[in-house]
Amino acid sequence: MNELITVVVNGLSVGSMYALLALGLAMVFAILGLVNFAHGELIAVTGYSMYFLAFTGMPFIIIVMFAVICAIVAAVLMERIAFRPIRNATIAAGLMTSFALEMILEAGWSNFISPLRMPIRVPAWMIKFWPIGDSGISTYQAIAIILTVVTVIGLTLFLKRTTIGLAIRAAAENFSVTQLMGIRANMVVATAFAISGLLAGLVGFLWIAQRGSVDPHIGLNPTIKAFIAVIFGGVGSLSGAVTGGIILGFLEVALRTYLPDSVLPFREAIGYLVVILVLLRWPDGLISIRQKTD
Amino acid sequence: MMLTLEKMSVNYGPIKAVRNIDISVAAGEIVTLLGPNGAGKSSTLKAIMGLHPAASGRVLFEGQPITGMATEKIVRLGMTLTPEGRHIFSGLTVEENLKLGAASQKDRIQVEETRERVFTLFPILKERLTQNAGTLSGGEQQQLAIARSLMSAPRLLLLDEPSLGLAPQIVDQIFSLIADLRQKGLTILLVEQNAEMSLEISDRGYVFSNGQIELEGSRDALRSSKDIASTYLGMEKHSHHE
């Protein structure tokens, strides 16, 4: 029972982070058909912003807020500088550009800041552990879960209630027809990138609160997971990205907890095997299962 | 002139889809572009709206050059396109589709008035407001597509194949609606496969062939032209049943 609570808490908090990252990736992909490999670098931007802002001596929460704003600005700049010039080019051009951007930024962190891990002081209350029976939950895990729920609800309202939100959903269906509505294409794309930056910034904060450090490769692993979550959930579907992220988080934590020690080193491979098996059965991802049962 | 095309050409890669065409549409007119599939009619409309750039030539809207202008700006000037195949936003509700149609409009009171006018033209849409647009029938989707265009309060409406894939009875409704819109003061540039019906409601027409304009004239001149009767009208009837 206690083990189950641990799995649920860990699965939800890890899955929440994958879900937020996947959501940003899925939104940009749905509108532009762009697979943004540089998305994970927004986590690095958040981390390094937190690292440098810490020298100002501001309270942790203020530092986090500024760092998330830095991630949003970085996402918008990414679009403006790297992706807008190739917007009407082929999908391959988009892939190459985002790969290049990812490599340039990663090399940039290494060469201009440090190739080493930089410690980031996280206040004690963030990592405080709240026992529940023999198990429990730490503050940052609770924050991760609450933040994800609030963000997903907020984003859903934004996409349903505001004109620009409607335009993002419309552009995900058909970009040129959205322009025929007299809606500024650049505005829609920039907003989608800003949202993806916000989500990546929140994940960056949660990830770093857990690790207590930042390094040039910090974005890579969670972004790979988020890509898998997007495909797992159903490419192009926002709710699929969230579902995919949370299931992937659970899968990872459950395997880590329940697998016997002898096969534990293979847990990632086993996790991906499950994903591959699901995709073999339902090639369009989890979303196609839901649509069939509708 | 409401709309003037001067020696406009459109290329798709190496393919010259439209070559050196001159077209004009006066305020209050319905003008039809006729011709077989692939003759360059839809390419012409897309180029006018800036969805695909014109390779050369000029486009003037109410005397103002709009060649190379962004689509969203052209819409804000007062001209829009209801695209071929309708392309309503199927994951959005009817209400949301209409709201997006009015996204370029600032004056809320005017938007509300336009909305009421659209509902008198398309009462069925008022009943379907909260429904996902993807669940509408083909005829209802075409009505929504036109209604959505009207929400931007255009003075000139480009209609690309509004009768495509619709049952004959619905086609009649759509054509009488187009005639009705003109009565209410809207200028219309129409692309249609159904030459007979579109000429009936039009003032003038242009006949496309291989990216060029082969023939132009008033409705009656085009209708009585033997060439049109035998080649285009005859051919259209066949292709319509494909």
XYZ file of C-alpha atoms in Angstrom:
536
model
C 0.000 0.000 0.000
C 2.765 2.423 0.985
C 4.668 1.399 -2.073
C 1.583 2.155 -4.141
C 1.328 5.662 -2.669
C 4.984 6.247 -3.542
C 4.410 5.075 -7.109
C 1.325 7.267 -7.495
C 3.049 10.362 -6.072
C 6.253 9.887 -8.035
C 4.466 8.819 -11.190
C 2.179 11.833 -11.086
C 4.958 14.331 -10.407
C 7.326 12.938 -13.058
C 4.438 12.438 -15.486
C 3.282 16.029 -14.904
C 6.623 17.369 -16.052
C 6.616 15.202 -19.170
C 3.041 16.298 -19.832
C 3.850 20.034 -19.659
C 6.856 19.627 -21.937
C 4.913 17.451 -24.367
C 2.093 19.984 -24.450
C 4.438 22.736 -25.642
C 5.968 20.486 -28.280
C 2.551 19.300 -29.476
C 1.177 22.821 -29.743
C 4.036 24.062 -31.923
C 3.916 20.900 -34.012
C 0.152 21.130 -34.523
C 0.384 24.672 -35.885
C 3.622 24.639 -37.879
C 4.407 20.961 -38.427
C 7.699 21.823 -36.721
C 9.424 19.231 -34.548
C 11.350 21.478 -32.183
C 14.396 19.580 -30.911
C 15.619 22.777 -29.265
C 12.630 22.754 -26.896
C 14.707 21.217 -24.083
C 17.134 24.134 -24.233
C 14.389 26.245 -22.691
C 14.899 24.161 -19.534
C 18.580 25.101 -19.668
C 17.631 28.768 -20.142
C 15.464 28.531 -17.009
C 18.251 26.810 -15.085
C 21.012 29.250 -15.997
C 18.675 32.185 -15.377
C 18.034 30.793 -11.876
C 21.761 30.315 -11.372
C 22.669 33.883 -12.284
C 19.637 35.523 -10.693
C 20.573 33.837 -7.394
C 23.522 36.285 -7.133
C 21.045 39.167 -6.815
C 19.911 37.753 -3.474
C 16.249 37.968 -4.416
C 13.796 35.538 -2.793
C 13.601 32.126 -4.472
C 10.029 32.590 -5.755
C 10.930 35.892 -7.443
C 13.981 34.245 -9.025
C 11.776 31.453 -10.352
C 9.290 33.932 -11.799
C 12.023 35.831 -13.629
C 13.581 32.587 -14.855
C 10.249 31.438 -16.310
C 9.890 34.819 -18.028
C 13.386 34.297 -19.482
C 12.210 30.934 -20.898
C 9.169 32.600 -22.483
C 11.315 35.333 -24.045
C 13.816 32.725 -25.280
C 11.023 30.697 -26.902
C 9.641 33.758 -28.699
C 13.150 34.747 -29.848
C 13.786 31.196 -31.079
C 10.755 31.480 -33.326
C 11.537 34.999 -34.467
C 15.197 34.380 -35.284
C 15.462 30.736 -36.283
C 12.051 29.408 -37.338
C 10.202 32.310 -38.929
C 12.583 32.621 -41.907
C 11.988 28.963 -42.802
C 8.278 28.837 -41.993
C 7.197 27.958 -45.525
C 10.143 25.654 -46.195
C 10.046 21.855 -46.042
C 9.624 19.809 -42.866
C 13.227 18.670 -43.275
C 14.418 22.290 -43.133
C 12.559 22.726 -39.848
C 14.102 19.561 -38.438
C 17.617 20.612 -39.407
C 17.143 24.110 -38.026
C 15.856 22.913 -34.660
C 18.683 20.345 -34.423
C 21.242 23.029 -35.225
C 19.722 25.396 -32.692
C 19.812 22.685 -30.021
C 23.497 21.991 -30.702
C 24.472 25.661 -30.847
C 22.792 26.390 -27.522
C 24.225 23.317 -25.814
C 27.724 24.220 -27.052
C 27.083 27.786 -25.957
C 26.307 26.783 -22.352
C 29.440 24.616 -22.305
C 31.808 27.176 -23.768
C 30.500 30.448 -22.422
C 29.258 29.386 -18.990
C 30.703 26.046 -17.917
C 30.713 22.439 -19.050
C 30.300 21.441 -15.388
C 27.302 21.143 -13.136
C 26.504 24.450 -11.482
C 24.816 24.170 -8.104
C 21.570 26.050 -7.521
C 20.493 26.590 -3.946
C 16.963 25.371 -3.417
C 15.291 26.473 -0.174
C 14.722 23.752 2.404
C 10.940 24.027 2.251
C 11.018 23.035 -1.428
C 12.551 19.675 -0.687
C 10.825 19.102 2.647
C 9.290 15.649 2.831
C 5.770 15.229 4.173
C 5.241 11.683 5.478
C 2.024 9.841 4.769
C 2.254 6.602 6.706
C 5.535 4.960 5.731
C 5.433 6.820 2.439
C 4.981 10.523 1.676
C 5.310 13.450 -0.688
C 7.858 16.241 -0.925
C 6.898 19.865 -1.473
C 8.229 20.088 -5.015
C 6.303 16.964 -6.003
C 3.099 18.469 -4.661
C 3.906 21.720 -6.492
C 4.542 19.772 -9.708
C 1.159 18.074 -9.532
C -0.785 21.197 -8.553
C 1.026 23.367 -11.102
C 0.247 20.904 -13.891
C -3.436 20.713 -13.002
C -3.711 24.507 -12.788
C -1.750 25.003 -16.021
C -3.786 22.488 -18.000
C -7.064 24.007 -16.775
C -5.794 27.522 -17.466
C -4.593 26.592 -20.925
C -7.872 24.854 -21.746
C -9.804 27.985 -20.764
C -7.408 30.133 -22.783
C -7.839 27.954 -25.876
C -11.629 27.928 -25.539
C -12.458 31.434 -24.369
C -10.059 33.863 -26.054
C -9.955 34.771 -29.739
C -6.218 34.128 -29.952
C -6.785 30.758 -28.233
C -9.455 29.871 -30.793
C -7.071 31.003 -33.524
C -4.389 28.626 -32.197
C -6.842 25.717 -32.332
C -7.975 26.787 -35.799
C -4.381 27.149 -37.020
C -3.683 23.625 -35.768
C -6.395 22.454 -38.174
C -5.580 24.709 -41.125
C -3.069 27.525 -41.041
C -3.889 29.290 -44.307
C -7.636 29.269 -43.708
C -6.940 30.852 -40.305
C -5.199 33.700 -42.151
C -8.354 34.079 -44.256
C -10.110 35.034 -41.002
C -7.937 38.156 -40.978
C -5.908 36.763 -38.081
C -2.214 37.685 -37.970
C -0.277 34.503 -38.628
C 2.814 35.817 -36.827
C 0.752 36.622 -33.753
C -0.675 33.096 -33.565
C 2.731 31.462 -33.984
C 4.438 33.788 -31.495
C 1.726 33.113 -28.913
C 2.069 29.354 -29.359
C 5.830 29.640 -28.834
C 5.340 31.871 -25.781
C 3.038 29.230 -24.275
C 5.530 26.469 -25.037
C 8.201 28.630 -23.356
C 6.014 29.125 -20.287
C 5.410 25.379 -19.990
C 9.103 24.554 -20.485
C 10.005 27.223 -17.918
C 7.705 25.660 -15.332
C 9.194 22.237 -16.028
C 12.683 23.745 -15.802
C 11.896 25.123 -12.358
C 10.496 21.796 -11.125
C 13.341 19.783 -12.632
C 15.987 22.029 -11.082
C 14.258 22.164 -7.698
C 14.584 18.402 -7.671
C 18.193 18.228 -8.888
C 19.624 21.337 -7.268
C 21.893 22.020 -10.232
C 22.057 22.947 -13.891
C 24.382 21.669 -16.640
C 24.541 22.068 -20.445
C 22.778 18.753 -21.105
C 19.936 19.234 -18.639
C 17.259 19.569 -21.302
C 18.051 16.494 -23.318
C 16.598 13.645 -21.286
C 13.226 15.201 -20.393
C 12.768 16.380 -23.998
C 13.301 12.886 -25.374
C 10.681 11.678 -22.894
C 8.344 14.460 -23.972
C 8.746 13.479 -27.638
C 7.850 9.911 -26.756
C 4.856 11.224 -24.809
C 3.688 13.207 -27.852
C 3.905 10.189 -30.156
C 2.479 7.872 -27.510
C -0.494 10.173 -26.918
C -1.163 10.822 -30.606
C 0.702 13.372 -32.697
C -1.141 16.648 -33.098
C -3.443 16.112 -30.127
C -2.987 18.342 -27.079
C -4.980 16.150 -24.702
C -3.064 13.171 -26.096
C 0.234 14.849 -25.206
C -0.873 15.323 -21.588
C -2.198 11.765 -21.303
C 0.940 10.395 -22.949
C 3.197 12.326 -20.571
C 1.434 11.180 -17.426
C 1.259 7.529 -18.523
C 4.948 7.621 -19.449
C 5.791 9.039 -16.013
C 3.812 6.309 -14.277
C 5.346 3.614 -16.442
C 8.845 4.800 -15.653
C 8.254 5.010 -11.896
C 6.357 1.712 -11.727
C 9.133 -0.113 -13.564
C 11.751 1.444 -11.286
C 9.789 0.316 -8.220
C 8.556 -3.142 -9.171
C 11.213 -4.569 -11.458
C 13.546 -7.086 -9.755
C 17.067 -5.777 -9.186
C 18.557 -8.024 -11.850
C 16.605 -6.385 -14.697
C 16.514 -2.895 -13.203
C 19.283 -1.579 -15.511
C 16.985 -2.384 -18.459
C 14.031 -0.394 -17.119
C 14.264 2.346 -19.758
C 14.489 -0.237 -22.521
C 11.527 -2.124 -21.086
C 9.549 1.113 -20.851
C 10.237 1.945 -24.496
C 9.328 -1.616 -25.444
C 5.889 -1.092 -23.903
C 5.542 2.143 -25.896
C 6.553 0.361 -29.121
C 4.063 -2.449 -28.472
C 1.251 0.049 -27.904
C 2.188 1.905 -31.096
C 2.317 -1.342 -33.076
C -1.237 -2.040 -32.011
C -2.466 1.579 -32.254
C -0.129 3.408 -34.661
C -1.895 6.741 -34.155
C -1.248 6.645 -30.423
C -3.564 6.589 -27.434
C -5.849 9.220 -28.905
C -6.995 6.763 -31.573
C -8.141 4.330 -28.882
C -10.236 7.047 -27.300
C -11.749 8.071 -30.606
C -12.787 4.508 -31.330
C -14.576 4.161 -28.029
C -16.420 7.472 -28.488
C -13.389 49.042 -60.185
C -13.647 46.923 -57.087
C -11.003 44.450 -58.212
C -8.536 44.620 -61.080
C -5.966 42.052 -62.128
C -3.341 43.361 -64.541
C -1.288 40.822 -66.468
C -1.147 38.542 -63.460
C 0.779 35.270 -63.624
C 1.037 32.508 -61.028
C 3.631 29.762 -60.949
C 3.757 26.564 -58.937
C 7.394 25.576 -59.213
C 8.055 25.074 -62.919
C 4.331 24.962 -63.734
C 2.837 28.156 -65.098
C -0.649 27.864 -63.602
C -1.866 31.305 -64.671
C -0.414 33.434 -67.482
C -0.909 37.154 -68.018
C -4.554 37.421 -67.145
C -6.561 40.633 -66.990
C -9.747 40.550 -64.961
C -11.945 43.269 -63.539
C -14.899 43.168 -61.192
C -17.115 46.237 -60.715
C -18.959 47.007 -57.475
C -22.259 45.123 -57.246
C -21.410 42.543 -59.892
C -21.312 38.776 -59.827
C -18.480 37.650 -62.073
C -17.859 33.970 -62.788
C -14.623 32.258 -63.726
C -15.309 29.179 -65.824
C -13.150 26.479 -67.304
C -12.050 22.901 -66.779
C -10.256 21.579 -63.720
C -6.658 22.743 -63.521
C -7.216 25.712 -65.842
C -5.983 28.148 -63.193
C -9.202 29.454 -61.613
C -8.448 28.480 -58.008
C -4.814 29.568 -58.411
C -6.109 32.964 -59.455
C -8.230 33.306 -56.313
C -5.358 32.188 -54.063
C -3.032 34.701 -55.685
C -5.569 37.518 -55.236
C -5.750 36.697 -51.498
C -1.983 36.427 -51.145
C -2.161 32.769 -50.108
C 0.203 31.958 -52.965
C 2.265 34.811 -54.402
C 1.642 36.084 -57.914
C 4.765 35.645 -60.060
C 4.165 38.872 -61.936
C 1.504 41.463 -62.644
C -0.611 43.551 -60.305
C -3.701 43.129 -58.161
C -5.698 46.231 -57.221
C -8.502 46.281 -54.660
C -10.611 49.447 -54.905
C -7.712 51.049 -56.742
C -5.132 50.179 -54.073
C -2.320 47.811 -55.077
C -2.373 44.703 -52.864
C 0.114 42.503 -54.708
C 2.366 40.784 -52.176
C 0.323 41.964 -49.198
C -0.227 39.511 -46.304
C -3.524 37.619 -46.457
C -4.690 38.912 -43.084
C -4.204 42.521 -44.221
C -6.188 41.933 -47.395
C -9.034 40.506 -45.308
C -8.946 43.608 -43.112
C -9.268 45.773 -46.246
C -12.651 44.179 -46.988
C -12.163 41.171 -49.250
C -12.133 37.503 -48.327
C -12.280 34.009 -49.810
C -14.494 31.044 -48.990
C -12.075 28.283 -49.982
C -12.788 25.252 -52.087
C -13.715 22.261 -49.955
C -15.195 24.601 -47.309
C -12.432 24.050 -44.721
C -14.519 24.926 -41.737
C -12.690 24.296 -38.451
C -14.230 20.924 -37.685
C -12.930 20.625 -34.114
C -14.454 23.984 -33.178
C -18.115 24.702 -32.576
C -20.260 26.628 -35.063
C -20.174 29.553 -32.634
C -16.368 29.472 -32.445
C -16.086 29.302 -36.246
C -18.229 32.427 -36.553
C -16.281 34.177 -33.798
C -13.040 33.582 -35.710
C -14.684 34.873 -38.866
C -15.169 38.167 -37.055
C -11.659 38.204 -35.553
C -10.567 41.075 -37.806
C -13.463 43.282 -36.682
C -12.981 45.705 -33.806
C -16.463 47.208 -33.482
C -18.436 44.832 -31.252
C -21.821 46.354 -31.992
C -21.217 45.987 -35.708
C -20.124 42.349 -35.243
C -23.366 41.675 -33.366
C -25.338 43.219 -36.236
C -23.462 41.166 -38.825
C -24.146 38.070 -36.732
C -27.872 38.731 -36.682
C -27.864 39.289 -40.442
C -25.969 36.019 -40.932
C -28.543 34.190 -38.807
C -31.418 35.521 -40.936
C -29.597 34.187 -44.002
C -28.707 30.872 -42.343
C -31.272 30.122 -39.629
C -29.996 26.548 -39.343
C -26.659 27.790 -37.969
C -28.394 29.440 -35.039
C -29.827 26.064 -34.072
C -26.429 24.413 -34.375
C -24.367 27.026 -32.494
C -22.916 24.777 -29.792
C -22.407 21.807 -32.108
C -18.960 20.847 -33.377
C -18.718 22.085 -36.962
C -17.424 18.674 -38.073
C -20.809 17.129 -37.252
C -22.713 19.342 -39.737
C -23.980 17.998 -43.067
C -22.173 19.009 -46.276
C -24.744 21.679 -47.096
C -24.638 23.079 -43.573
C -20.841 23.149 -43.673
C -20.950 25.180 -46.901
C -23.409 27.562 -45.272
C -21.103 27.884 -42.279
C -18.098 28.507 -44.554
C -19.918 31.355 -46.306
C -21.344 32.678 -43.032
C -17.856 32.668 -41.496
C -16.565 34.711 -44.456
C -19.442 37.163 -44.113
C -18.523 37.739 -40.450
C -15.509 39.764 -41.601
C -17.989 42.147 -43.283
C -16.388 41.964 -46.746
C -17.361 44.184 -49.657
C -15.967 41.628 -52.114
C -16.373 37.897 -51.579
C -14.418 35.299 -53.543
C -16.214 31.956 -53.654
C -14.318 28.864 -54.771
C -16.550 26.002 -55.919
C -19.363 26.513 -53.421
C -21.483 23.756 -54.992
C -18.772 21.093 -54.954
C -19.964 17.770 -53.588
C -23.415 18.987 -52.590
C -26.775 17.378 -53.414
C -28.628 19.080 -56.323
C -31.315 20.490 -54.064
C -28.709 22.081 -51.787
C -26.848 23.419 -54.827
C -30.002 25.323 -55.818
C -30.170 26.817 -52.328
C -26.535 27.918 -52.426
C -26.941 29.617 -55.811
C -30.069 31.471 -54.768
C -28.219 32.524 -51.629
C -25.369 33.943 -53.732
C -27.857 35.900 -55.836
C -29.469 37.091 -52.615
C -26.118 38.286 -51.218
C -25.586 40.404 -54.313
C -29.061 41.891 -53.899
C -27.908 42.981 -50.447
C -24.948 44.823 -51.969
C -22.100 42.307 -51.862
C -19.810 42.016 -54.888
C -18.935 38.418 -55.784
C -16.205 36.707 -57.772
C -17.261 33.115 -58.277
C -15.340 30.058 -59.424
C -17.588 27.211 -60.437
C -17.639 23.891 -62.223
C -21.370 24.212 -62.649
C -21.225 26.667 -65.567
C -24.910 26.664 -66.370
C -26.101 27.619 -62.907
C -23.328 30.082 -62.196
C -23.841 31.945 -65.484
C -27.526 32.224 -64.675
C -26.845 34.374 -61.611
C -23.808 36.192 -63.056
C -23.443 39.470 -64.911
C -20.252 38.549 -66.690
C -17.815 35.707 -67.005
C -14.301 34.725 -68.001
C -13.474 31.357 -69.515
C -10.102 29.902 -68.561
C -8.119 27.442 -70.604
C -4.606 26.285 -69.732
C -3.946 29.200 -67.427
C -5.103 31.855 -69.884
C -8.354 33.631 -70.485
C -9.820 32.284 -73.688
C -13.081 34.162 -73.726
C -14.845 36.865 -71.780
C -18.184 38.509 -72.005
C -21.600 39.169 -70.566
C -23.785 36.314 -69.328
C -25.875 36.292 -72.458
C -22.918 36.498 -74.806
C -21.249 33.557 -73.054
C -24.449 31.554 -72.931
C -25.141 31.990 -76.614
C -21.561 31.313 -77.610
C -21.476 28.009 -79.458
C -18.018 27.212 -78.176
C -19.114 27.515 -74.581
C -22.248 25.507 -75.106
C -20.465 22.632 -76.750
C -17.119 22.537 -74.933
C -17.512 24.065 -71.495
C -21.143 23.685 -70.613
C -21.177 20.216 -72.118
C -17.932 19.213 -70.486
C -18.876 20.665 -67.146
C -21.975 18.518 -67.038
C -19.891 15.413 -67.493
C -17.188 16.342 -65.067
C -19.820 17.279 -62.521
C -20.930 13.661 -62.325
C -17.465 12.204 -62.025
